[in-house]
């Protein structure tokens, strides 16, 4: 069972991951060119996203997510699952970063951040 404190920490971590998913310039700089100071890649992003989103969605009432927050987060999770299940993409960002499918996920990630009123400067 998730505690409220751990769930809130997981939610902050998830929103940080979603921030990276919403930012194509970050993806090109960090995932593709490997320029820091961040150390991150697409595979790590996938792992962190699902490690945090699954328990948050399961315990959404404990975390007081609104219906809208729950719905948009679940929608992003489902789209992201479908996206990573497509073997032809091979998890290489340089092969998918400019596809319409990835653009849809990037835009949905931005919607999630707006729905959660996430501002990385004030979140800690």
XYZ file of C-alpha atoms in Angstrom:
124
model
C 0.000 0.000 0.000
C 1.254 3.396 -0.984
C 1.401 6.109 1.671
C 0.337 9.637 0.798
C 3.891 10.967 1.340
C 5.515 8.350 -0.904
C 2.762 8.816 -3.488
C 3.332 12.576 -3.583
C 7.066 12.029 -4.058
C 6.331 9.562 -6.862
C 3.973 12.068 -8.450
C 6.690 14.762 -8.416
C 9.106 12.255 -9.985
C 6.546 11.342 -12.618
C 5.891 14.973 -13.493
C 9.658 15.492 -13.914
C 9.720 12.560 -16.341
C 6.701 13.952 -18.196
C 8.477 17.311 -18.415
C 11.269 15.562 -20.343
C 8.715 13.829 -22.555
C 7.109 17.198 -23.310
C 10.372 18.862 -24.418
C 11.777 17.869 -27.812
C 14.786 20.158 -27.461
C 15.704 18.357 -24.216
C 15.275 15.007 -25.980
C 17.503 16.028 -28.871
C 20.155 17.489 -26.551
C 20.195 14.771 -23.882
C 18.809 11.592 -25.439
C 20.339 11.915 -28.904
C 23.454 14.095 -28.561
C 24.229 13.111 -24.950
C 24.903 16.695 -23.909
C 24.426 17.377 -20.196
C 24.397 18.329 -17.535
C 21.495 15.819 -17.316
C 22.151 12.118 -17.684
C 19.100 10.495 -19.227
C 18.003 8.391 -22.163
C 14.774 7.141 -23.668
C 14.952 3.707 -22.020
C 15.432 5.282 -18.587
C 12.518 7.615 -19.267
C 10.266 4.680 -20.147
C 11.231 2.830 -16.950
C 10.790 5.871 -14.718
C 7.453 6.739 -16.342
C 5.878 3.331 -15.768
C 7.506 2.746 -12.359
C 5.790 5.907 -11.138
C 2.586 6.101 -13.194
C 1.212 2.650 -12.390
C 1.090 3.084 -8.580
C -0.127 6.681 -8.893
C -3.013 5.650 -11.126
C -3.873 2.762 -8.801
C -3.875 5.042 -5.745
C -5.257 8.169 -7.416
C -7.901 8.686 -4.723
C -5.292 8.670 -1.932
C -3.386 11.358 -3.841
C -6.547 13.417 -4.442
C -6.135 13.508 -8.216
C -9.031 15.227 -9.920
C -11.053 13.284 -12.493
C -9.402 15.353 -15.204
C -5.878 14.669 -13.884
C -6.573 10.949 -13.627
C -8.119 10.816 -17.103
C -5.303 12.684 -18.911
C -2.586 10.762 -17.062
C -4.246 7.429 -17.918
C -4.625 8.532 -21.535
C -0.918 9.435 -21.741
C 0.044 6.112 -20.141
C -2.074 4.159 -22.623
C -0.720 6.061 -25.644
C 2.843 5.682 -24.375
C 2.363 1.921 -23.897
C 1.104 1.555 -27.460
C 3.989 3.687 -28.731
C 6.731 1.638 -27.067
C 5.108 -1.655 -28.110
C 5.739 -0.870 -31.792
C 8.889 -2.893 -32.483
C 9.709 -1.065 -35.733
C 10.745 2.005 -33.752
C 13.474 0.136 -31.883
C 13.543 2.679 -29.001
C 16.030 4.915 -30.851
C 14.923 8.534 -30.442
C 16.628 9.690 -33.628
C 14.324 7.316 -35.537
C 11.047 8.471 -33.968
C 11.499 11.957 -32.533
C 9.946 13.683 -35.557
C 7.117 11.204 -36.197
C 3.469 12.215 -35.847
C 3.019 9.492 -33.199
C 5.770 10.937 -30.994
C 4.526 14.483 -31.564
C 1.136 13.366 -30.248
C 2.759 12.018 -27.070
C 4.805 15.215 -26.632
C 1.646 17.327 -26.921
C -0.275 15.073 -24.537
C 2.595 15.330 -22.023
C 2.235 19.122 -22.198
C -1.491 18.744 -21.490
C -0.737 16.591 -18.427
C 1.661 19.227 -17.085
C -0.972 21.935 -17.591
C -3.662 19.840 -15.876
C -1.380 19.300 -12.870
C -0.296 22.967 -12.899
C 3.282 21.687 -12.871
C 6.012 24.285 -12.676
C 9.471 22.778 -12.106
C 10.745 25.980 -10.465
C 8.143 25.816 -7.685
C 7.864 22.031 -7.303
C 9.848 20.639 -4.370
